[in-house]
């Protein structure tokens, strides 16, 4: 299950100071393949996918789904954010809206992920007021840990899964954040 619930999808593109959050477009195809095939991006999330397989399988317009935002800088995709309800992967996240983020390595270190995720959470808080969002990340993924803290996620639990320590955080629009 990946539906967000009673939320109209897609929303109008979301504009931040530097970025636009929007649906996937044909011009994103190469960047989506780059993102999923990148060893750096895949380090803490199960590794990269084979590029030739992605080239074969990826449609001309990368498919969207409710809760998936392409993050664009000057029109070009630099990353993706998901706000989805996953049922399968972790007991702690079952049935809850979960934030995910993947950015191209050349876009790391500029605060783009933080800017885009804050806007996505803001949109979520407006669409489903008071509903919490969860986030799971490996504790070894220091960039992700810093981002989660910056966004106002609060530690709920740490546990072992997929052979590594995982951090599980919760966010709610009712909680204060920086
Ligand atoms: C996790 C991930 C999105 C974090 O990206 P990021 O660019 O480090 O995150 P932020 O947007 O918060 O940027 C923070 C950095 O931008 C810098 N920065 C530069 N200009 C900035 C600005 N105007 N505003 C804010 N920060 C700025 C900060 O100093 C910080 O740099 P530092 O980490 O070197 O101290 C990225 O590393 C990634 O895609 N990783 C692979 C996928 C992944 O593991 N996802 C998590 C799955 S659970």
Short mmCIF file of C-alpha atoms in Angstrom, two decimals, residues 10-168:
data_model
loop_
_atom_site.label_atom_id
_atom_site.label_comp_id
_atom_site.label_asym_id
_atom_site.label_seq_id
_atom_site.Cartn_x
_atom_site.Cartn_y
_atom_site.Cartn_z
CA UNK A 10 -0.78 15.44 -7.55
CA UNK A 11 -0.86 18.79 -5.77
CA UNK A 12 0.15 21.90 -7.71
CA UNK A 13 3.96 22.18 -7.95
CA UNK A 14 5.43 23.37 -4.65
CA UNK A 15 7.91 26.24 -4.92
CA UNK A 16 10.58 26.97 -2.33
CA UNK A 17 13.24 29.66 -2.37
CA UNK A 18 15.47 27.68 -4.75
CA UNK A 19 13.54 24.56 -5.76
CA UNK A 20 10.35 23.16 -7.25
CA UNK A 21 8.68 19.93 -6.07
CA UNK A 22 6.70 18.44 -8.94
CA UNK A 23 5.62 15.29 -10.78
CA UNK A 24 8.18 13.31 -12.84
CA UNK A 25 8.64 14.47 -16.45
CA UNK A 26 10.30 12.99 -19.53
CA UNK A 27 13.34 15.26 -19.08
CA UNK A 28 14.02 13.60 -15.66
CA UNK A 29 14.67 10.14 -17.10
CA UNK A 30 18.50 10.30 -17.19
CA UNK A 31 18.63 11.81 -13.69
CA UNK A 32 16.34 9.12 -12.25
CA UNK A 33 18.62 6.43 -13.69
CA UNK A 34 21.67 8.28 -12.36
CA UNK A 35 20.09 8.45 -8.90
CA UNK A 36 19.17 4.77 -8.68
CA UNK A 37 22.46 3.56 -10.22
CA UNK A 38 24.69 5.76 -8.04
CA UNK A 39 26.91 3.77 -5.64
CA UNK A 40 27.15 6.82 -3.35
CA UNK A 41 23.37 7.21 -3.14
CA UNK A 42 22.98 3.47 -2.57
CA UNK A 43 25.59 3.14 0.19
CA UNK A 44 23.11 2.86 3.09
CA UNK A 45 19.99 1.77 1.25
CA UNK A 46 20.80 -1.60 -0.21
CA UNK A 47 23.23 -0.61 -2.94
CA UNK A 48 22.84 0.74 -6.45
CA UNK A 49 20.68 -0.88 -9.13
CA UNK A 50 22.38 -2.07 -12.33
CA UNK A 51 22.40 0.77 -14.84
CA UNK A 52 21.65 -1.42 -17.89
CA UNK A 53 18.62 -2.89 -16.14
CA UNK A 54 17.35 0.61 -15.31
CA UNK A 55 17.94 1.77 -18.90
CA UNK A 56 15.84 -1.13 -20.15
CA UNK A 57 13.01 -0.83 -17.62
CA UNK A 58 12.62 2.94 -17.19
CA UNK A 59 9.70 4.35 -19.20
CA UNK A 60 10.18 7.47 -21.33
CA UNK A 61 8.39 9.42 -18.62
CA UNK A 62 9.52 8.03 -15.22
CA UNK A 63 6.39 6.90 -13.44
CA UNK A 64 5.02 8.87 -10.55
CA UNK A 65 2.90 7.71 -7.66
CA UNK A 66 1.03 9.45 -4.86
CA UNK A 67 3.54 10.88 -2.42
CA UNK A 68 6.51 11.00 -4.81
CA UNK A 69 7.96 14.44 -5.49
CA UNK A 70 10.69 15.17 -7.98
CA UNK A 71 12.87 17.98 -6.67
CA UNK A 72 14.06 20.29 -9.44
CA UNK A 73 16.66 23.05 -9.50
CA UNK A 74 16.36 25.34 -12.54
CA UNK A 75 14.10 22.71 -14.10
CA UNK A 76 16.52 19.78 -13.72
CA UNK A 77 15.86 16.95 -11.30
CA UNK A 78 18.36 16.83 -8.40
CA UNK A 79 16.52 14.38 -6.16
CA UNK A 80 13.32 12.73 -5.07
CA UNK A 81 11.27 12.82 -1.90
CA UNK A 82 8.62 10.30 -0.93
CA UNK A 83 5.84 10.64 1.62
CA UNK A 84 4.18 7.25 1.41
CA UNK A 85 2.53 4.64 3.54
CA UNK A 86 4.54 1.46 3.29
CA UNK A 87 3.21 -1.76 4.71
CA UNK A 88 6.03 -4.19 4.14
CA UNK A 89 9.46 -3.03 5.06
CA UNK A 90 9.50 -2.25 8.79
CA UNK A 91 7.02 -3.13 11.52
CA UNK A 92 7.58 0.32 13.09
CA UNK A 93 6.49 2.12 9.92
CA UNK A 94 3.50 -0.04 9.02
CA UNK A 95 0.48 2.06 8.12
CA UNK A 96 2.24 5.34 8.87
CA UNK A 97 3.26 8.06 6.45
CA UNK A 98 7.01 7.74 5.98
CA UNK A 99 9.46 10.29 4.61
CA UNK A 100 12.20 9.18 2.24
CA UNK A 101 14.82 11.25 0.40
CA UNK A 102 17.35 10.56 -2.33
CA UNK A 103 19.48 13.27 -3.89
CA UNK A 104 22.17 13.15 -6.56
CA UNK A 105 25.62 13.35 -4.90
CA UNK A 106 26.50 16.53 -6.78
CA UNK A 107 23.52 18.20 -5.05
CA UNK A 108 24.62 17.26 -1.52
CA UNK A 109 25.99 19.91 0.81
CA UNK A 110 23.86 22.86 -0.29
CA UNK A 111 20.86 22.43 1.99
CA UNK A 112 18.63 21.44 -0.93
CA UNK A 113 17.37 18.24 0.72
CA UNK A 114 16.50 20.12 3.90
CA UNK A 115 14.73 22.88 1.95
CA UNK A 116 12.73 20.41 -0.14
CA UNK A 117 11.83 18.07 2.73
CA UNK A 118 10.66 20.97 4.90
CA UNK A 119 8.36 22.06 2.04
CA UNK A 120 7.03 18.52 1.58
CA UNK A 121 6.34 18.20 5.32
CA UNK A 122 4.63 21.57 5.26
CA UNK A 123 2.44 20.38 2.40
CA UNK A 124 1.69 17.16 4.31
CA UNK A 125 0.74 19.08 7.46
CA UNK A 126 -1.74 21.08 5.41
CA UNK A 127 -3.18 18.00 3.68
CA UNK A 128 -3.42 15.78 6.77
CA UNK A 129 -3.28 18.10 9.80
CA UNK A 130 -1.77 16.62 12.95
CA UNK A 131 -0.87 13.32 11.35
CA UNK A 132 2.62 12.13 12.27
CA UNK A 133 5.34 11.23 9.76
CA UNK A 134 7.96 8.58 10.50
CA UNK A 135 11.45 8.12 9.14
CA UNK A 136 13.86 5.21 9.28
CA UNK A 137 17.54 5.56 8.50
CA UNK A 138 20.75 3.78 9.30
CA UNK A 139 22.62 5.45 12.16
CA UNK A 140 25.80 5.16 10.04
CA UNK A 141 24.16 7.42 7.43
CA UNK A 142 25.37 10.62 9.04
CA UNK A 143 24.06 13.01 6.38
CA UNK A 144 20.63 11.46 6.71
CA UNK A 145 20.80 11.56 10.52
CA UNK A 146 21.72 15.27 10.43
CA UNK A 147 18.91 15.99 7.98
CA UNK A 148 16.32 14.12 10.10
CA UNK A 149 17.32 16.12 13.18
CA UNK A 150 17.25 19.40 11.24
CA UNK A 151 13.74 18.66 10.01
CA UNK A 152 12.54 18.14 13.60
CA UNK A 153 12.33 14.34 13.69
CA UNK A 154 12.65 13.03 17.24
CA UNK A 155 14.13 9.65 18.06
CA UNK A 156 11.50 7.05 18.89
CA UNK A 157 13.59 3.91 18.72
CA UNK A 158 16.86 2.35 17.59
CA UNK A 159 16.95 -1.23 16.44
CA UNK A 160 18.84 -3.72 14.31
CA UNK A 161 17.51 -4.54 10.85
CA UNK A 162 19.09 -5.47 7.52
CA UNK A 163 22.31 -6.19 9.46
CA UNK A 164 22.79 -2.65 10.76
CA UNK A 165 21.61 -0.25 13.45
CA UNK A 166 18.53 1.69 12.36
CA UNK A 167 17.21 4.98 13.71
CA UNK A 168 13.49 5.46 13.78
#
